[in-house]
Short mmCIF file of C-alpha atoms in Angstrom, two decimals:
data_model
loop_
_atom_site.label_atom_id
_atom_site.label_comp_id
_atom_site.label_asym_id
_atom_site.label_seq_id
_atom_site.Cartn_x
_atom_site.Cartn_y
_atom_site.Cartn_z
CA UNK A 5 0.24 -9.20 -23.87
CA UNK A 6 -1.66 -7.99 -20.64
CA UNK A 7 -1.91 -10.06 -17.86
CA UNK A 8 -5.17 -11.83 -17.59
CA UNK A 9 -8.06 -11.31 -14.74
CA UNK A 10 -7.49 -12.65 -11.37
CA UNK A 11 -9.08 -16.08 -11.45
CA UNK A 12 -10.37 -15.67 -8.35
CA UNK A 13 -11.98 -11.81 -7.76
CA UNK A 14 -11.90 -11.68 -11.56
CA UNK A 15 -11.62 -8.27 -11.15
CA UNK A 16 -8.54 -7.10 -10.58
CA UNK A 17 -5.19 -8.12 -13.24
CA UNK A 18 -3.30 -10.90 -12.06
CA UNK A 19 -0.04 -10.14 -10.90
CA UNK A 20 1.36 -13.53 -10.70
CA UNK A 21 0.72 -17.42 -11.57
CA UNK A 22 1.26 -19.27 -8.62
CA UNK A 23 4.29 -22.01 -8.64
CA UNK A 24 2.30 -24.77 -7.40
CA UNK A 25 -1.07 -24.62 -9.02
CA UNK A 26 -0.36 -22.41 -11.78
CA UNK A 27 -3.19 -20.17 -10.86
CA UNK A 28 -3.20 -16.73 -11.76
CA UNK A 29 -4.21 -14.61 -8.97
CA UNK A 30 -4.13 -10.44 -7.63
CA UNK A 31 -1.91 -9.50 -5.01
CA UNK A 32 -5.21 -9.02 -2.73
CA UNK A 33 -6.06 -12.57 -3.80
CA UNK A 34 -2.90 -14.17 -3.27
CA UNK A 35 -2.06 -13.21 -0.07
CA UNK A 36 -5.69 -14.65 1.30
CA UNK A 37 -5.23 -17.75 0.14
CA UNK A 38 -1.84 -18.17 1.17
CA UNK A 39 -3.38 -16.99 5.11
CA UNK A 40 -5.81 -19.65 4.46
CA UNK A 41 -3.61 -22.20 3.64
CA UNK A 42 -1.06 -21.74 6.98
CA UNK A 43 -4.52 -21.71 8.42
CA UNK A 44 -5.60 -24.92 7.09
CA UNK A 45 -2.12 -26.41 7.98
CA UNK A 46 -2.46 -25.12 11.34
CA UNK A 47 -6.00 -27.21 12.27
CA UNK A 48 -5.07 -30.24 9.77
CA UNK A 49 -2.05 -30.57 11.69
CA UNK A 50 -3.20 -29.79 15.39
CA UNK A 51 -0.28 -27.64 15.42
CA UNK A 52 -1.20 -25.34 18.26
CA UNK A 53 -4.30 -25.89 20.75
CA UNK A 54 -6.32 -22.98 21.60
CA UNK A 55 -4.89 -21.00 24.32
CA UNK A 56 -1.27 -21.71 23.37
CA UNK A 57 1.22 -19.14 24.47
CA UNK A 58 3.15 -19.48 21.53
CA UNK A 59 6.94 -17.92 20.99
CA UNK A 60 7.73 -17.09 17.26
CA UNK A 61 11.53 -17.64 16.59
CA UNK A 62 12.48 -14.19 14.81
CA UNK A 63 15.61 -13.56 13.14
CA UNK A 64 14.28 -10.86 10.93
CA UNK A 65 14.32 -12.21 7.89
CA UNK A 66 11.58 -13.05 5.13
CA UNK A 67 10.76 -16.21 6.52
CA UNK A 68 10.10 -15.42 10.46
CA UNK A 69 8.70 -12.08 9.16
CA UNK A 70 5.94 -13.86 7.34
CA UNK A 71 5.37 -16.25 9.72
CA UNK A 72 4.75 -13.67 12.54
CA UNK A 73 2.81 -11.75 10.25
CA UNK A 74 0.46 -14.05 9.02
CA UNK A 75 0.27 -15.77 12.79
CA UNK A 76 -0.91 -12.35 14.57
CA UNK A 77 -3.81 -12.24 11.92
CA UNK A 78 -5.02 -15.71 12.40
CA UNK A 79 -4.15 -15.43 16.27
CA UNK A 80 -8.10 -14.26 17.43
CA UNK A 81 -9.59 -16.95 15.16
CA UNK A 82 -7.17 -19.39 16.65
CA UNK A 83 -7.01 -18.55 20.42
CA UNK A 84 -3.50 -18.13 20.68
CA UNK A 85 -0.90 -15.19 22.34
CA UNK A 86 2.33 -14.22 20.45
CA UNK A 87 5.35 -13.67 21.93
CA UNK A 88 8.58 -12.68 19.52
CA UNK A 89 11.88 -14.56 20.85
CA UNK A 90 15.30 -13.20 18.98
CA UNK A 91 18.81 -14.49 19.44
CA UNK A 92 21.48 -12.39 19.32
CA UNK A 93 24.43 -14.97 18.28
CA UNK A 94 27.25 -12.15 18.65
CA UNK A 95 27.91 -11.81 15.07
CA UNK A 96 29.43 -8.30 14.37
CA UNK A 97 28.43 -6.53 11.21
CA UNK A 98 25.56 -8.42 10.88
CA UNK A 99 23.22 -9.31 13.60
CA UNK A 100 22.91 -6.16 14.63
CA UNK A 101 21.10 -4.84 11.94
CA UNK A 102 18.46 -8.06 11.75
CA UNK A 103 17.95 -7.15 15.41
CA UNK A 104 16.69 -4.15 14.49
CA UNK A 105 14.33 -5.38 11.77
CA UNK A 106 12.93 -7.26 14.71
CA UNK A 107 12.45 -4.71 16.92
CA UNK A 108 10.62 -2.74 14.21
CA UNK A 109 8.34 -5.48 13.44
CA UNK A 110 7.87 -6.09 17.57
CA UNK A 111 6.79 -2.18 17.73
CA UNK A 112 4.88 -2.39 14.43
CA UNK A 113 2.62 -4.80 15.29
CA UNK A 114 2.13 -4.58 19.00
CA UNK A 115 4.11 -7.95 19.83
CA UNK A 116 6.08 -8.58 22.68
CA UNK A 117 9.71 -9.33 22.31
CA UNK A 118 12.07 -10.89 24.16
CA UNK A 119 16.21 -11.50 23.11
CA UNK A 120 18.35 -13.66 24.50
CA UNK A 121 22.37 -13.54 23.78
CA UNK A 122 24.84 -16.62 23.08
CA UNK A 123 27.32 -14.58 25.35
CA UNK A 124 24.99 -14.53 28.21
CA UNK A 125 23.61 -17.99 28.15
CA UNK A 126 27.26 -19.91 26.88
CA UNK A 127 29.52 -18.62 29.77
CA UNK A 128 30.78 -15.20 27.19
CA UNK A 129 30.69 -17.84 23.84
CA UNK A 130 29.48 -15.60 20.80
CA UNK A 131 29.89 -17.09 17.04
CA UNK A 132 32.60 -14.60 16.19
CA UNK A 133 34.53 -16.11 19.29
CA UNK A 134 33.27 -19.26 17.83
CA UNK A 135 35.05 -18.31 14.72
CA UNK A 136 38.05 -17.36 15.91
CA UNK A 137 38.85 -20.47 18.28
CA UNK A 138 38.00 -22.87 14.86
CA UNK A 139 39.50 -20.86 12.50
CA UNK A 140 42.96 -22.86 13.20
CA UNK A 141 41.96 -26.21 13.67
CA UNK A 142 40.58 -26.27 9.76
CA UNK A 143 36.93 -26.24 11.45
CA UNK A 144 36.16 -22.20 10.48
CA UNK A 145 33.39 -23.78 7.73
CA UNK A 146 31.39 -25.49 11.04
CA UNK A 147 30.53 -22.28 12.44
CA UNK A 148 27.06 -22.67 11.38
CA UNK A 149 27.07 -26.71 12.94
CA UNK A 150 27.87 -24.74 16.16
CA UNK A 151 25.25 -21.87 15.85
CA UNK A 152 22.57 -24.38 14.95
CA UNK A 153 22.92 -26.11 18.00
CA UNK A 154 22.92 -23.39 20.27
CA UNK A 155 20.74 -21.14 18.58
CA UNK A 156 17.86 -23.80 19.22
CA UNK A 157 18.88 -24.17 23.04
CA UNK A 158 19.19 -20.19 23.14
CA UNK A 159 15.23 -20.62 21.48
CA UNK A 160 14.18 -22.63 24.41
CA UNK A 161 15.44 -20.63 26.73
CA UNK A 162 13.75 -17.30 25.52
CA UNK A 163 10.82 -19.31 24.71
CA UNK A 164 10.83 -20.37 28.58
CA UNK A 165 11.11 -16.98 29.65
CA UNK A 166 8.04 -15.85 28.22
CA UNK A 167 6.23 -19.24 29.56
CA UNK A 168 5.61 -20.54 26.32
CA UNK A 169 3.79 -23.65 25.55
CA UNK A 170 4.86 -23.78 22.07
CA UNK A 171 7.58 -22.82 19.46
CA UNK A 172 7.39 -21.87 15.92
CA UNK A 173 10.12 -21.57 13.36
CA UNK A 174 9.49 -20.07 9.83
CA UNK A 175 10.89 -23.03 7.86
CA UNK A 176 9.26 -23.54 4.40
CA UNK A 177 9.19 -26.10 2.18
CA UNK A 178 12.63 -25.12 -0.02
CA UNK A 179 14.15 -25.38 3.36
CA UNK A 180 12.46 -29.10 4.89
CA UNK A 181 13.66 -30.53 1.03
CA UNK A 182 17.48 -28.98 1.32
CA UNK A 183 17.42 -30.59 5.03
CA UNK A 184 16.24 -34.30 3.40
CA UNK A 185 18.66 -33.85 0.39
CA UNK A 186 21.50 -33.24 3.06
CA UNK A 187 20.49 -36.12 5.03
CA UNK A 188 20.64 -38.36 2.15
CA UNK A 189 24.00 -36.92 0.71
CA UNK A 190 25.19 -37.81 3.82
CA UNK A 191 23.62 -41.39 4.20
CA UNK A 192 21.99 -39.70 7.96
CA UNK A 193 19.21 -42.33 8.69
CA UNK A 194 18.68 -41.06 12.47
CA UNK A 195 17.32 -38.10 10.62
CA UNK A 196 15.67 -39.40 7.96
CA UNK A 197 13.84 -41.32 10.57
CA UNK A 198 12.28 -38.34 12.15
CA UNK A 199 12.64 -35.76 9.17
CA UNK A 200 8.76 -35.94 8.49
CA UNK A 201 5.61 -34.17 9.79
CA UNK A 202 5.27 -30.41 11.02
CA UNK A 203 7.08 -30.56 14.03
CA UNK A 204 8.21 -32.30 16.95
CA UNK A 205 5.36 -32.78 20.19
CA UNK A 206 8.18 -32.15 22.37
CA UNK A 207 9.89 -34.83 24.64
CA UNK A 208 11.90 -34.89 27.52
CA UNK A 209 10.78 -31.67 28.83
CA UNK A 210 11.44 -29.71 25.65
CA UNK A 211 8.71 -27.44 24.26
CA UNK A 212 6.58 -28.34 21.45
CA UNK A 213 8.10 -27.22 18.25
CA UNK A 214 6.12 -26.80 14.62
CA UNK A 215 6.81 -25.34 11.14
CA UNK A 216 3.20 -23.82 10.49
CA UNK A 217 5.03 -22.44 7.06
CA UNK A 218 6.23 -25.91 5.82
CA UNK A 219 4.19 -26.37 2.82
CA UNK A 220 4.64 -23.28 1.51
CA UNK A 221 7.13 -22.43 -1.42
CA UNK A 222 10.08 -19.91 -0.79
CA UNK A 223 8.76 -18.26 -3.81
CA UNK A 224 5.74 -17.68 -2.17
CA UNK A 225 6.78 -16.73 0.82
CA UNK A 226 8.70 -14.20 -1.07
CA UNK A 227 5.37 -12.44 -2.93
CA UNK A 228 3.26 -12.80 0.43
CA UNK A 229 6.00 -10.67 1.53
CA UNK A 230 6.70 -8.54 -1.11
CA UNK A 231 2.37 -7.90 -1.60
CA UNK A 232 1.70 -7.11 2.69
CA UNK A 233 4.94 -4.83 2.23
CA UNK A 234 6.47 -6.31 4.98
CA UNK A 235 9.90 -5.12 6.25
CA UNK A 236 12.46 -7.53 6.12
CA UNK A 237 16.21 -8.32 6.98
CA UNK A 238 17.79 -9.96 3.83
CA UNK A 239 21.66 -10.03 3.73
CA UNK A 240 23.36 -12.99 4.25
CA UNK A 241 25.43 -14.01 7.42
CA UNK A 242 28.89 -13.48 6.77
CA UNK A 243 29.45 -17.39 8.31
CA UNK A 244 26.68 -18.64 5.57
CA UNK A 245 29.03 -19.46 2.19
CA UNK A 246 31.17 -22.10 3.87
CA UNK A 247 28.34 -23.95 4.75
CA UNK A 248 26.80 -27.39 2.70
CA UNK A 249 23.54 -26.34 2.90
CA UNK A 250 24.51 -23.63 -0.26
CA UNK A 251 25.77 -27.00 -2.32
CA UNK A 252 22.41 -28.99 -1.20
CA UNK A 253 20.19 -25.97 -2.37
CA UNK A 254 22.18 -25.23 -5.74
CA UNK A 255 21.67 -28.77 -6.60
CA UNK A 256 18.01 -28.60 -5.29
CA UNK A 257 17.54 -25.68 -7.56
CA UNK A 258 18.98 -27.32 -10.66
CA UNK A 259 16.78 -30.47 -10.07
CA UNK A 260 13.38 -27.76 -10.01
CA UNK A 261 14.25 -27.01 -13.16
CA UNK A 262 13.89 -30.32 -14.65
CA UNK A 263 11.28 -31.39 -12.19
CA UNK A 264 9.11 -28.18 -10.63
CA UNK A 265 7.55 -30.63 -8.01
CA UNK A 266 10.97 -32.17 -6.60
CA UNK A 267 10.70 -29.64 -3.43
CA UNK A 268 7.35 -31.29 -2.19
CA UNK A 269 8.34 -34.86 -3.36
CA UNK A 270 11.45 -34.61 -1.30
CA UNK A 271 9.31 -33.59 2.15
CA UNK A 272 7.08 -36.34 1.23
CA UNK A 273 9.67 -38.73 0.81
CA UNK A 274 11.16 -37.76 4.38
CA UNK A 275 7.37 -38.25 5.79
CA UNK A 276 7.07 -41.73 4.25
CA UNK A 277 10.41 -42.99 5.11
CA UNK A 278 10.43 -46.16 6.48
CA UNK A 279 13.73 -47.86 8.20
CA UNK A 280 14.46 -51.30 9.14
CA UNK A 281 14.46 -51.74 13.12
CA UNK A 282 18.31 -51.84 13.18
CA UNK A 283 18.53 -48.77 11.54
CA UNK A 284 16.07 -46.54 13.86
CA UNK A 285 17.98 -44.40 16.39
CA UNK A 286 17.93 -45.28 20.06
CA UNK A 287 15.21 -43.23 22.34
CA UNK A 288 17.24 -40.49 23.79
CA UNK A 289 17.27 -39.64 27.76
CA UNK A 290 18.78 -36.98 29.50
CA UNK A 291 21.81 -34.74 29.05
CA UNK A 292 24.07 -35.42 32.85
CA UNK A 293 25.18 -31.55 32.37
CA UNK A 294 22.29 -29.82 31.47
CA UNK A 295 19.00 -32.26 31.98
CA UNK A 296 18.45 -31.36 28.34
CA UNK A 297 17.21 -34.36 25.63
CA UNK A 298 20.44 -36.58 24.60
CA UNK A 299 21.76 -39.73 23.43
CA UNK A 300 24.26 -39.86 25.51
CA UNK A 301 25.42 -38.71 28.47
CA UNK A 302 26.30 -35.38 26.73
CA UNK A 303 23.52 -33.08 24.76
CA UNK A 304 25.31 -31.68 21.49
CA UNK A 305 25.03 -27.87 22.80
CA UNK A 306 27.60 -29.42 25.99
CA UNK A 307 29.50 -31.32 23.92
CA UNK A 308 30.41 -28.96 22.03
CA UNK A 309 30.86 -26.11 24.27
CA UNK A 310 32.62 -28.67 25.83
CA UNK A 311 35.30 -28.95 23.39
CA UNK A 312 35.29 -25.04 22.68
CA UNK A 313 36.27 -24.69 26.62
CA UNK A 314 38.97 -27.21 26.57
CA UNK A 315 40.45 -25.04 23.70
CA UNK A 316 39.50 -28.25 21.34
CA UNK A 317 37.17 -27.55 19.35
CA UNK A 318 37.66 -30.09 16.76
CA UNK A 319 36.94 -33.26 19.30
CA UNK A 320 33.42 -31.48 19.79
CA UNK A 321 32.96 -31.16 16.14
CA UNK A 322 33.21 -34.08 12.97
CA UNK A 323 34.74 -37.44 12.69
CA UNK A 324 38.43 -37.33 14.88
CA UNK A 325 36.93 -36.78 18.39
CA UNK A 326 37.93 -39.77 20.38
CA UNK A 327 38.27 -37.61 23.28
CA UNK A 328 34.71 -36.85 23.85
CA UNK A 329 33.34 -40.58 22.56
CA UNK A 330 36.31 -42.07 25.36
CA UNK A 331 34.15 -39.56 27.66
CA UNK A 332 30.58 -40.49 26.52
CA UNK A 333 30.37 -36.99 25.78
CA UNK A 334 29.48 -37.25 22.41
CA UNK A 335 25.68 -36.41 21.33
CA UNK A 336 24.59 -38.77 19.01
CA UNK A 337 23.38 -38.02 15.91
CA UNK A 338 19.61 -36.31 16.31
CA UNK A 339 20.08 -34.53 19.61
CA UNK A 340 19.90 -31.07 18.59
CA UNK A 341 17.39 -30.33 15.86
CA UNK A 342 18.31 -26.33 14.61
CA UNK A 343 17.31 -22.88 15.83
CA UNK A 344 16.07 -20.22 14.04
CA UNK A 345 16.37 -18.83 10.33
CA UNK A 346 19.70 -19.84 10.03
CA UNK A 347 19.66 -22.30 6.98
CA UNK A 348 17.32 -20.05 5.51
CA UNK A 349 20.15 -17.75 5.24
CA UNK A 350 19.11 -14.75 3.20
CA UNK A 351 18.97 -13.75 -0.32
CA UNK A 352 20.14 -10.61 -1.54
CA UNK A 353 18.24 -8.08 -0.85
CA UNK A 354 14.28 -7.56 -0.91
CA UNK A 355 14.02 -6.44 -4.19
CA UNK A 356 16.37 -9.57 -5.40
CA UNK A 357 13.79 -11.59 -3.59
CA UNK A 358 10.91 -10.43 -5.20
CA UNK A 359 12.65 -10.65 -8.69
CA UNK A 360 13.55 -13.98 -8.48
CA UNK A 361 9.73 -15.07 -7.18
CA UNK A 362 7.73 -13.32 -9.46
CA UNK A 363 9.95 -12.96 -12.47
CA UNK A 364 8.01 -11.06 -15.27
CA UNK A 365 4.77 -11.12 -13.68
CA UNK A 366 4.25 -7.16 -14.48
CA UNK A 367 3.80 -8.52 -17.89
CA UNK A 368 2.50 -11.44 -18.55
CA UNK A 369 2.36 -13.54 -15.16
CA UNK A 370 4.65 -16.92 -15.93
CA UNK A 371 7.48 -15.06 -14.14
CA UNK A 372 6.81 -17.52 -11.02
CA UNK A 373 5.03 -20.34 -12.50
CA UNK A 374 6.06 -24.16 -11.68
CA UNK A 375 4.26 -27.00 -12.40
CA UNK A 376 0.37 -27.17 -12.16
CA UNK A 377 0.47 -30.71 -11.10
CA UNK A 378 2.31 -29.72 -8.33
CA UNK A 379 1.51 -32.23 -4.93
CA UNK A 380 -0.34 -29.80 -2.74
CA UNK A 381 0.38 -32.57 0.13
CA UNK A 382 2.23 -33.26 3.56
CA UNK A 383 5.38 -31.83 4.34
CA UNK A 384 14.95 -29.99 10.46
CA UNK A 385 18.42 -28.68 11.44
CA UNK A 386 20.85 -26.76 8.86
CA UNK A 387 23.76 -29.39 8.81
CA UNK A 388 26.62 -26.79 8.08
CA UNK A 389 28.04 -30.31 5.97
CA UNK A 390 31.07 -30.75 9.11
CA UNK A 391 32.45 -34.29 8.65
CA UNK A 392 30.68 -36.50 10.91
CA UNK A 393 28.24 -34.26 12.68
CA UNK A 394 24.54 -34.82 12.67
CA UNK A 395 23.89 -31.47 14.56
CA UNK A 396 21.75 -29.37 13.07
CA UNK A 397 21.20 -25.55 12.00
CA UNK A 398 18.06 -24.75 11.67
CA UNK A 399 15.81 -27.09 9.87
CA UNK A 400 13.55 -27.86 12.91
#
């Protein structure tokens, strides 16, 4: 049966139905609407002010790759200047090659880009050094509880470089629902009390932060990327399969199935979340190390660089660490909020991607088709699942 005419050039065949609305649209179609949308997110939201120097978090993959993508067209129409910020975490075998995706995309579409390493900023820390100081204290699954942390601090600091006003991270919408699903597996109410909205406006002297792809479906983020053409990094990091964030997201895809709106309920349900006054987490003040936003008197990224330096890694990770709570080192639950692309992960490989979004839309488009009724509503942080530890991936 051929596919039917887009429904909105009517010209052109569709080429998919889209998940949320069920419409069938071109690629040419598609991939307007889905500009118009971040767009529409973008002013709703008051996301970034004209004249914002913003720094796009890229890792490489689909998600950032989008995100920078569709930014630097609306960029004239919204005032703002683009600056790419990488972070090399000092994984061997594997961010090398997404570095290079980054640099293509940097020289492809005129962008500046700046990279900033782990080893440089963390006094010669990388993640495979990470890895090999946890791997005998039964903590090798936290690696990505560590890279979280100081993958957003490493953000900052790039972001700072460039003189930033603003950050963006390419989170989408699968992503924000694994993050509340987590939260609630783990009964985490200091982050289900701030796990709504686009972003964070930035407090104790940290840059503004937003998620300008939050609404949008991983599927879709897939065709938009798969329809522009866009070169993308898409293997998974080698530190990725111990982490909970793969249970949280095979149970999130299993619920879809039975309920195609459950992604966008669970950001809404973060959003709405009210807690009782002895449940909301204390306001945080300043880290005594680093002058960065904590709980206490130590920000996660010290506390547990902390621990790593004292050769003790698991006090500055999960529940036994009465060495750095007898300290006050401990960073309470909410200090760091994630980094970049990292509980995204990465899916195969670009054709995989595409497969899995569009399904059989060369034929007859239901390939990626959800629910019609789909909310097209309000909306961070990858919790690698470590016992105990509320410090984040890459959600925010």
């Amino acid at each position: 049966m051929p596919a039917p005419p887009c429904a909105s050039c009517g010209k052109a065949r569709a080429a998919l139905r889209r998940p949320r609305s069920g419409q069938a649209l071109c690629g040419a179609c598609f991939c307007t609407a889905f500009e118009a949308e971040v767009l529409r997110t973008v002013l709703a939201g008051r996301l970034l002010p004209p004249g914002a120097v913003v720094a796009v978090g890229a890792s490489g993959g689909k998600d950032s790759t989008v995100l920078a993508h569709v930014l630097r067209a609306l960029a004239p129409r919204l005032g703002l200047t683009l600056h790419l910020v990488a972070v090399d975490e000092g994984i061997g075998g594997y961010r090398d090659a997404a570095l290079a995706s980054v640099r293509r995309q940097a020289a492809r579409w005129e962008l500046p880009l700046t990279i900033v390493a782990y080893a440089d900023l963390f006094g010669g820390w990388t993640m495979d050094a990470v890895a090999r100081s946890t791997a005998g204290s039964g903590r090798s699954r936290s690696c990505c509880t560590f890279c979280g942390v100081l993958r957003r601090r490493a953000l900052e600091e790039g972001a700072r470089r460039v003189g930033a006003t603003h950050i963006v991270t390419g989170h989408n919408a699968d992503d924000m629902a694994e993050t509340v699903l987590m939260n609630f597996l783990r009964g985490d109410a200091a982050r289900l009390a701030r796990g709504g909205g686009l972003g964070s406006r930035g407090e104790g002297g940290a840059l503004p932060r937003c998620r300008p792809l939050q609404l949008a479906s991983q599927k879709e983020v897939v065709l938009y990327a798969h329809f522009r053409r866009l070169d993308y990094f898409s293997e998974e990091c080698v530190y990725a399969p111990e982490a909970f964030r793969g249970h949280a997201r095979d149970l999130l895809k299993r619920l879809e199935a039975a309920r195609p709106s459950v992604v966008l309920d669970l950001v809404h349900s973060a959003e709405r979340l009210a807690l009782a006054p002895a449940a909301r987490p204390p306001r945080p003040g300043a880290c005594s190390r680093c002058g960065a936003l904590a709980s206490r008197a130590l920000c996660q990224a010290c506390a547990l660089l902390d621990g790593l330096n004292r050769g003790r890694p698991r006090l500055a990770i999960g529940k036994g660490r009465r060495g750095l709570d007898e300290e006050g080192a401990q960073g309470a639950p909410g200090d760091a909020e994630g980094g970049v692309e990292g509980a995204q992960g990465a899916s195969g490989d670009a054709e995989r991607d595409v497969e899995g979004a569009q399904g059989d839309t060369e034929g007859g488009v239901e390939g990626a088709q959800g629910a019609p009724g789909d909310a097209e509503g309000a909306p961070s942080s990858c919790d690698c699942g470590a016992s105990g530890v509320r410090a984040a991936c890459d959600c925010e």
